[in-house]
């Protein structure tokens, strides 16, 4: 027995089954639990609403199609921001990619969002692989989450309801439900002390989720005044608080930046983040 070898596989590994397992038993519960910890600061919630999105908005589907086409031709630089900055070839490829997106008449209404979204998906694909550029997941995500609802109830310790992102349970859930995208469900916690709810999107491989909303203790969010420190901080996350959606911390940090655009050469992560957060209307940032 001590010298026995592991059984040899008799068939090829089913990549779809593996993807479902990683999604349902690793990424989603991990991110939801992280969000629950933040949502419990003023009392533990008693229920959760999980929102699953079947598709991206049409404009994002178009962007992903163009990114996949460029990747197929070897013209999409799936490299880290540091590698992109240090390579003239990669910078030229990315510039051509952005120019192609900007020239698409159907995408012009979303011009301010194109660069941030494309850069986010590029960085995600560089970290997780080209499948991050897919516009859908290779399995029935809604059916999988519904089948696993008892597992989520056990992991979160509360009642869990699963719904389509297009069908929020209540008007107050609308913004958080809208954060969901294929492969990255969002969750809203209800029933905490004072009736507070928190919502966020499971990153599905891009980091922990964050509670969406303003600080409930009346304190202003902390800001990082040193640009180098902020650049280092944002090198491993898309948002200031490390979640999958912007929060009051991002709005406060944007307001604390010096006037004008931050140098993308000197502080690439801050510049990427500034461009993305700045694309939101002030009215939207005020609601975070």
mmCIF file of C-alpha atoms in Angstrom:
data_model
loop_
_atom_site.group_PDB
_atom_site.id
_atom_site.type_symbol
_atom_site.label_atom_id
_atom_site.label_comp_id
_atom_site.label_asym_id
_atom_site.label_seq_id
_atom_site.Cartn_x
_atom_site.Cartn_y
_atom_site.Cartn_z
ATOM 1 C CA UNK A 1 0.000 0.000 0.000
ATOM 2 C CA UNK A 2 2.822 2.380 0.845
ATOM 3 C CA UNK A 3 4.275 1.982 -2.644
ATOM 4 C CA UNK A 4 0.963 2.173 -4.510
ATOM 5 C CA UNK A 5 0.701 4.865 -7.167
ATOM 6 C CA UNK A 6 -2.185 7.210 -7.777
ATOM 7 C CA UNK A 7 -4.726 5.728 -10.199
ATOM 8 C CA UNK A 8 -4.052 6.722 -13.795
ATOM 9 C CA UNK A 9 -6.902 8.691 -15.436
ATOM 10 C CA UNK A 10 -8.904 6.692 -17.958
ATOM 11 C CA UNK A 11 -10.360 9.711 -19.772
ATOM 12 C CA UNK A 12 -9.474 13.323 -20.448
ATOM 13 C CA UNK A 13 -10.290 15.819 -17.710
ATOM 14 C CA UNK A 14 -13.633 17.522 -18.332
ATOM 15 C CA UNK A 15 -12.686 21.202 -18.290
ATOM 16 C CA UNK A 16 -16.315 22.314 -17.913
ATOM 17 C CA UNK A 17 -16.789 20.192 -14.792
ATOM 18 C CA UNK A 18 -13.581 21.594 -13.346
ATOM 19 C CA UNK A 19 -14.731 25.139 -14.122
ATOM 20 C CA UNK A 20 -18.045 24.532 -12.350
ATOM 21 C CA UNK A 21 -16.283 23.154 -9.296
ATOM 22 C CA UNK A 22 -13.864 26.079 -9.030
ATOM 23 C CA UNK A 23 -16.716 28.550 -9.524
ATOM 24 C CA UNK A 24 -19.158 27.013 -7.038
ATOM 25 C CA UNK A 25 -16.901 25.658 -4.314
ATOM 26 C CA UNK A 26 -14.010 28.107 -4.379
ATOM 27 C CA UNK A 27 -14.537 31.530 -5.895
ATOM 28 C CA UNK A 28 -18.190 32.330 -5.199
ATOM 29 C CA UNK A 29 -18.430 31.282 -1.519
ATOM 30 C CA UNK A 30 -15.017 32.780 -0.762
ATOM 31 C CA UNK A 31 -15.998 36.171 -2.153
ATOM 32 C CA UNK A 32 -19.478 36.100 -0.611
ATOM 33 C CA UNK A 33 -18.017 35.308 2.821
ATOM 34 C CA UNK A 34 -15.553 38.197 2.521
ATOM 35 C CA UNK A 35 -18.431 40.508 1.677
ATOM 36 C CA UNK A 36 -20.484 39.127 4.552
ATOM 37 C CA UNK A 37 -17.717 40.047 6.992
ATOM 38 C CA UNK A 38 -17.973 43.671 5.885
ATOM 39 C CA UNK A 39 -21.760 43.625 5.831
ATOM 40 C CA UNK A 40 -21.829 42.342 9.428
ATOM 41 C CA UNK A 41 -20.085 45.330 11.018
ATOM 42 C CA UNK A 42 -23.416 46.738 12.224
ATOM 43 C CA UNK A 43 -25.143 43.445 12.856
ATOM 44 C CA UNK A 44 -25.173 40.127 11.060
ATOM 45 C CA UNK A 45 -27.605 39.935 8.107
ATOM 46 C CA UNK A 46 -30.266 37.234 8.139
ATOM 47 C CA UNK A 47 -30.764 36.660 4.409
ATOM 48 C CA UNK A 48 -28.958 36.940 1.097
ATOM 49 C CA UNK A 49 -30.143 37.528 -2.449
ATOM 50 C CA UNK A 50 -27.759 36.226 -5.108
ATOM 51 C CA UNK A 51 -28.045 37.736 -8.586
ATOM 52 C CA UNK A 52 -26.830 35.940 -11.711
ATOM 53 C CA UNK A 53 -26.369 37.702 -15.051
ATOM 54 C CA UNK A 54 -26.796 35.611 -18.193
ATOM 55 C CA UNK A 55 -25.224 38.114 -20.558
ATOM 56 C CA UNK A 56 -23.118 41.246 -20.720
ATOM 57 C CA UNK A 57 -24.607 44.473 -22.073
ATOM 58 C CA UNK A 58 -24.359 44.553 -25.866
ATOM 59 C CA UNK A 59 -21.527 47.074 -25.918
ATOM 60 C CA UNK A 60 -19.399 44.904 -23.637
ATOM 61 C CA UNK A 61 -20.111 41.860 -25.815
ATOM 62 C CA UNK A 62 -18.790 43.844 -28.794
ATOM 63 C CA UNK A 63 -15.650 44.873 -26.900
ATOM 64 C CA UNK A 64 -14.986 41.279 -25.872
ATOM 65 C CA UNK A 65 -15.484 40.082 -29.453
ATOM 66 C CA UNK A 66 -12.889 42.553 -30.685
ATOM 67 C CA UNK A 67 -10.454 41.613 -27.909
ATOM 68 C CA UNK A 68 -10.825 37.905 -28.722
ATOM 69 C CA UNK A 69 -10.286 38.589 -32.433
ATOM 70 C CA UNK A 70 -7.104 40.493 -31.700
ATOM 71 C CA UNK A 71 -5.897 37.761 -29.358
ATOM 72 C CA UNK A 72 -6.495 35.154 -32.090
ATOM 73 C CA UNK A 73 -4.273 37.198 -34.413
ATOM 74 C CA UNK A 74 -1.585 37.606 -31.750
ATOM 75 C CA UNK A 75 -2.272 41.345 -31.606
ATOM 76 C CA UNK A 76 -3.528 41.636 -28.013
ATOM 77 C CA UNK A 77 -0.838 42.184 -25.348
ATOM 78 C CA UNK A 78 -1.876 39.900 -22.470
ATOM 79 C CA UNK A 79 0.878 41.149 -20.191
ATOM 80 C CA UNK A 80 1.110 42.892 -16.842
ATOM 81 C CA UNK A 81 0.852 46.705 -16.780
ATOM 82 C CA UNK A 82 4.575 46.829 -15.992
ATOM 83 C CA UNK A 83 5.425 44.698 -19.016
ATOM 84 C CA UNK A 84 3.123 46.808 -21.166
ATOM 85 C CA UNK A 85 4.864 49.978 -20.058
ATOM 86 C CA UNK A 86 8.324 48.563 -20.820
ATOM 87 C CA UNK A 87 7.544 47.259 -24.321
ATOM 88 C CA UNK A 88 7.086 49.562 -27.314
ATOM 89 C CA UNK A 89 5.581 46.650 -29.262
ATOM 90 C CA UNK A 90 2.977 45.945 -26.579
ATOM 91 C CA UNK A 91 2.150 49.635 -26.228
ATOM 92 C CA UNK A 92 1.649 49.919 -29.985
ATOM 93 C CA UNK A 93 -0.633 46.863 -29.983
ATOM 94 C CA UNK A 94 -2.738 48.259 -27.163
ATOM 95 C CA UNK A 95 -2.954 51.696 -28.786
ATOM 96 C CA UNK A 96 -4.201 50.082 -31.996
ATOM 97 C CA UNK A 97 -6.761 48.082 -30.000
ATOM 98 C CA UNK A 98 -8.162 51.186 -28.294
ATOM 99 C CA UNK A 99 -8.247 53.073 -31.600
ATOM 100 C CA UNK A 100 -10.272 50.241 -33.148
ATOM 101 C CA UNK A 101 -12.783 50.387 -30.296
ATOM 102 C CA UNK A 102 -13.081 54.159 -30.496
ATOM 103 C CA UNK A 103 -13.720 54.043 -34.236
ATOM 104 C CA UNK A 104 -16.716 51.718 -33.882
ATOM 105 C CA UNK A 105 -19.786 53.930 -34.310
ATOM 106 C CA UNK A 106 -21.945 51.590 -32.197
ATOM 107 C CA UNK A 107 -19.555 52.023 -29.275
ATOM 108 C CA UNK A 108 -19.318 55.827 -29.358
ATOM 109 C CA UNK A 109 -22.055 56.326 -26.669
ATOM 110 C CA UNK A 110 -19.835 54.345 -24.291
ATOM 111 C CA UNK A 111 -16.546 56.028 -25.259
ATOM 112 C CA UNK A 112 -15.593 56.928 -21.690
ATOM 113 C CA UNK A 113 -16.135 53.348 -20.524
ATOM 114 C CA UNK A 114 -14.366 51.522 -23.363
ATOM 115 C CA UNK A 115 -10.789 52.028 -22.210
ATOM 116 C CA UNK A 116 -11.336 51.110 -18.551
ATOM 117 C CA UNK A 117 -13.406 48.021 -19.372
ATOM 118 C CA UNK A 118 -11.019 46.805 -22.074
ATOM 119 C CA UNK A 119 -8.008 47.361 -19.799
ATOM 120 C CA UNK A 120 -9.699 45.526 -16.942
ATOM 121 C CA UNK A 121 -10.456 42.511 -19.153
ATOM 122 C CA UNK A 122 -6.948 42.617 -20.616
ATOM 123 C CA UNK A 123 -5.404 42.525 -17.140
ATOM 124 C CA UNK A 124 -7.822 39.785 -16.078
ATOM 125 C CA UNK A 125 -6.939 37.688 -19.132
ATOM 126 C CA UNK A 126 -3.232 38.228 -18.495
ATOM 127 C CA UNK A 127 -3.695 36.861 -14.973
ATOM 128 C CA UNK A 128 -6.319 34.157 -15.512
ATOM 129 C CA UNK A 129 -6.006 33.234 -19.181
ATOM 130 C CA UNK A 130 -7.800 34.044 -22.454
ATOM 131 C CA UNK A 131 -11.096 32.519 -21.257
ATOM 132 C CA UNK A 132 -11.561 35.739 -19.292
ATOM 133 C CA UNK A 133 -12.394 37.326 -22.643
ATOM 134 C CA UNK A 134 -15.399 35.060 -23.189
ATOM 135 C CA UNK A 135 -18.812 36.720 -23.155
ATOM 136 C CA UNK A 136 -20.382 33.779 -21.317
ATOM 137 C CA UNK A 137 -19.432 30.879 -19.058
ATOM 138 C CA UNK A 138 -19.271 27.287 -20.416
ATOM 139 C CA UNK A 139 -22.063 26.036 -18.145
ATOM 140 C CA UNK A 140 -25.585 26.947 -16.995
ATOM 141 C CA UNK A 141 -24.611 29.369 -14.242
ATOM 142 C CA UNK A 142 -28.140 30.043 -12.970
ATOM 143 C CA UNK A 143 -28.969 26.321 -12.746
ATOM 144 C CA UNK A 144 -25.672 25.591 -10.968
ATOM 145 C CA UNK A 145 -26.209 28.269 -8.314
ATOM 146 C CA UNK A 146 -29.813 27.188 -7.747
ATOM 147 C CA UNK A 147 -28.730 23.563 -7.404
ATOM 148 C CA UNK A 148 -26.126 24.646 -4.847
ATOM 149 C CA UNK A 149 -28.358 26.947 -2.805
ATOM 150 C CA UNK A 150 -28.309 24.613 0.229
ATOM 151 C CA UNK A 151 -24.520 24.676 0.122
ATOM 152 C CA UNK A 152 -24.540 28.489 0.084
ATOM 153 C CA UNK A 153 -27.020 28.556 2.967
ATOM 154 C CA UNK A 154 -24.650 26.395 4.989
ATOM 155 C CA UNK A 155 -21.574 28.464 4.104
ATOM 156 C CA UNK A 156 -23.244 31.811 4.813
ATOM 157 C CA UNK A 157 -25.400 30.673 7.724
ATOM 158 C CA UNK A 158 -28.587 32.270 6.455
ATOM 159 C CA UNK A 159 -31.444 31.927 3.994
ATOM 160 C CA UNK A 160 -30.355 32.415 0.365
ATOM 161 C CA UNK A 161 -32.478 33.264 -2.657
ATOM 162 C CA UNK A 162 -31.144 33.094 -6.228
ATOM 163 C CA UNK A 163 -32.529 35.419 -8.895
ATOM 164 C CA UNK A 164 -31.686 36.775 -12.320
ATOM 165 C CA UNK A 165 -29.886 40.117 -12.221
ATOM 166 C CA UNK A 166 -32.594 41.544 -14.478
ATOM 167 C CA UNK A 167 -35.226 40.733 -11.834
ATOM 168 C CA UNK A 168 -34.142 42.382 -8.561
ATOM 169 C CA UNK A 169 -36.138 41.417 -5.496
ATOM 170 C CA UNK A 170 -36.596 45.037 -4.461
ATOM 171 C CA UNK A 171 -35.802 48.461 -5.976
ATOM 172 C CA UNK A 172 -33.022 48.908 -3.415
ATOM 173 C CA UNK A 173 -31.297 45.839 -4.844
ATOM 174 C CA UNK A 174 -31.144 47.294 -8.357
ATOM 175 C CA UNK A 175 -27.641 48.786 -8.261
ATOM 176 C CA UNK A 176 -26.055 45.722 -6.680
ATOM 177 C CA UNK A 177 -27.904 43.347 -9.012
ATOM 178 C CA UNK A 178 -26.565 45.366 -11.940
ATOM 179 C CA UNK A 179 -22.998 44.613 -10.825
ATOM 180 C CA UNK A 180 -23.441 40.939 -11.743
ATOM 181 C CA UNK A 181 -21.932 39.689 -14.967
ATOM 182 C CA UNK A 182 -21.456 36.209 -16.436
ATOM 183 C CA UNK A 183 -19.266 34.184 -14.098
ATOM 184 C CA UNK A 184 -19.391 36.863 -11.399
ATOM 185 C CA UNK A 185 -22.681 36.906 -9.462
ATOM 186 C CA UNK A 186 -23.518 39.700 -7.044
ATOM 187 C CA UNK A 187 -25.054 39.367 -3.597
ATOM 188 C CA UNK A 188 -27.203 41.629 -1.413
ATOM 189 C CA UNK A 189 -27.404 40.990 2.322
ATOM 190 C CA UNK A 190 -30.533 42.046 4.202
ATOM 191 C CA UNK A 191 -31.684 42.052 7.800
ATOM 192 C CA UNK A 192 -28.648 43.554 9.538
ATOM 193 C CA UNK A 193 -29.145 45.812 12.523
ATOM 194 C CA UNK A 194 -30.855 48.983 11.392
ATOM 195 C CA UNK A 195 -31.992 47.337 8.175
ATOM 196 C CA UNK A 196 -28.646 47.874 6.429
ATOM 197 C CA UNK A 197 -27.986 46.003 3.234
ATOM 198 C CA UNK A 198 -24.734 45.419 1.419
ATOM 199 C CA UNK A 199 -24.174 44.289 -2.115
ATOM 200 C CA UNK A 200 -21.192 43.357 -4.234
ATOM 201 C CA UNK A 201 -19.963 41.183 -7.057
ATOM 202 C CA UNK A 202 -18.063 37.945 -6.621
ATOM 203 C CA UNK A 203 -14.834 38.465 -8.460
ATOM 204 C CA UNK A 204 -14.552 34.969 -9.725
ATOM 205 C CA UNK A 205 -10.783 35.079 -9.658
ATOM 206 C CA UNK A 206 -10.011 38.775 -9.593
ATOM 207 C CA UNK A 207 -10.000 39.339 -5.827
ATOM 208 C CA UNK A 208 -12.421 39.657 -2.896
ATOM 209 C CA UNK A 209 -15.764 41.384 -3.104
ATOM 210 C CA UNK A 210 -16.412 44.630 -1.277
ATOM 211 C CA UNK A 211 -19.430 46.033 0.489
ATOM 212 C CA UNK A 212 -20.956 48.749 -1.617
ATOM 213 C CA UNK A 213 -22.008 51.922 0.121
ATOM 214 C CA UNK A 214 -20.910 54.748 2.320
ATOM 215 C CA UNK A 215 -19.332 54.225 5.738
ATOM 216 C CA UNK A 216 -22.112 53.715 8.255
ATOM 217 C CA UNK A 217 -20.195 55.164 11.218
ATOM 218 C CA UNK A 218 -20.125 58.688 9.789
ATOM 219 C CA UNK A 219 -16.338 58.651 9.316
ATOM 220 C CA UNK A 220 -14.839 59.748 6.017
ATOM 221 C CA UNK A 221 -13.045 56.997 4.096
ATOM 222 C CA UNK A 222 -9.262 57.030 4.526
ATOM 223 C CA UNK A 223 -7.252 58.226 1.527
ATOM 224 C CA UNK A 224 -3.681 57.582 0.392
ATOM 225 C CA UNK A 225 -1.943 60.868 -0.350
ATOM 226 C CA UNK A 226 1.361 59.502 -1.643
ATOM 227 C CA UNK A 227 0.979 58.593 -5.335
ATOM 228 C CA UNK A 228 3.685 55.933 -5.249
ATOM 229 C CA UNK A 229 2.011 54.237 -2.289
ATOM 230 C CA UNK A 230 -1.361 54.496 -4.041
ATOM 231 C CA UNK A 231 0.139 53.017 -7.210
ATOM 232 C CA UNK A 232 1.515 50.081 -5.228
ATOM 233 C CA UNK A 233 -1.850 49.662 -3.501
ATOM 234 C CA UNK A 234 -3.751 49.572 -6.815
ATOM 235 C CA UNK A 235 -1.278 47.223 -8.482
ATOM 236 C CA UNK A 236 -3.138 44.241 -7.009
ATOM 237 C CA UNK A 237 -6.727 45.479 -7.083
ATOM 238 C CA UNK A 238 -9.185 47.307 -9.326
ATOM 239 C CA UNK A 239 -10.715 49.461 -6.585
ATOM 240 C CA UNK A 240 -9.370 51.151 -3.455
ATOM 241 C CA UNK A 241 -11.098 48.786 -1.029
ATOM 242 C CA UNK A 242 -10.101 45.713 -3.023
ATOM 243 C CA UNK A 243 -13.574 44.749 -4.161
ATOM 244 C CA UNK A 244 -15.293 44.104 -7.442
ATOM 245 C CA UNK A 245 -17.184 47.398 -7.475
ATOM 246 C CA UNK A 246 -16.483 51.034 -6.579
ATOM 247 C CA UNK A 247 -17.245 52.313 -3.091
ATOM 248 C CA UNK A 248 -17.215 55.590 -1.186
ATOM 249 C CA UNK A 249 -13.497 54.972 -0.702
ATOM 250 C CA UNK A 250 -12.915 55.328 -4.445
ATOM 251 C CA UNK A 251 -14.917 58.561 -4.582
ATOM 252 C CA UNK A 252 -12.966 59.995 -1.641
ATOM 253 C CA UNK A 253 -9.630 58.927 -3.098
ATOM 254 C CA UNK A 254 -10.455 60.494 -6.469
ATOM 255 C CA UNK A 255 -11.247 63.773 -4.756
ATOM 256 C CA UNK A 256 -7.912 63.654 -2.914
ATOM 257 C CA UNK A 257 -5.811 63.381 -6.092
ATOM 258 C CA UNK A 258 -3.903 66.389 -7.360
ATOM 259 C CA UNK A 259 -5.569 68.285 -10.211
ATOM 260 C CA UNK A 260 -5.199 66.952 -13.738
ATOM 261 C CA UNK A 261 -4.447 63.491 -15.020
ATOM 262 C CA UNK A 262 -1.919 61.317 -13.235
ATOM 263 C CA UNK A 263 1.102 60.303 -15.340
ATOM 264 C CA UNK A 264 0.462 56.867 -16.839
ATOM 265 C CA UNK A 265 4.192 56.420 -17.334
ATOM 266 C CA UNK A 266 5.060 57.075 -13.696
ATOM 267 C CA UNK A 267 1.945 55.724 -11.980
ATOM 268 C CA UNK A 268 0.223 53.304 -14.405
ATOM 269 C CA UNK A 269 -2.110 51.715 -11.855
ATOM 270 C CA UNK A 270 -3.292 55.060 -10.493
ATOM 271 C CA UNK A 271 -3.818 56.363 -14.034
ATOM 272 C CA UNK A 272 -5.886 53.297 -14.976
ATOM 273 C CA UNK A 273 -7.964 53.604 -11.800
ATOM 274 C CA UNK A 274 -8.391 57.398 -12.174
ATOM 275 C CA UNK A 275 -9.644 56.994 -15.745
ATOM 276 C CA UNK A 276 -12.146 54.326 -14.694
ATOM 277 C CA UNK A 277 -13.505 56.068 -11.587
ATOM 278 C CA UNK A 278 -13.583 59.408 -13.375
ATOM 279 C CA UNK A 279 -15.828 57.891 -16.060
ATOM 280 C CA UNK A 280 -18.692 57.742 -13.544
ATOM 281 C CA UNK A 281 -20.896 60.799 -13.246
ATOM 282 C CA UNK A 282 -20.541 62.789 -9.988
ATOM 283 C CA UNK A 283 -24.149 61.906 -9.171
ATOM 284 C CA UNK A 284 -23.292 58.194 -9.378
ATOM 285 C CA UNK A 285 -20.167 58.569 -7.230
ATOM 286 C CA UNK A 286 -22.182 60.402 -4.590
ATOM 287 C CA UNK A 287 -24.364 57.290 -4.134
ATOM 288 C CA UNK A 288 -21.443 54.932 -3.408
#
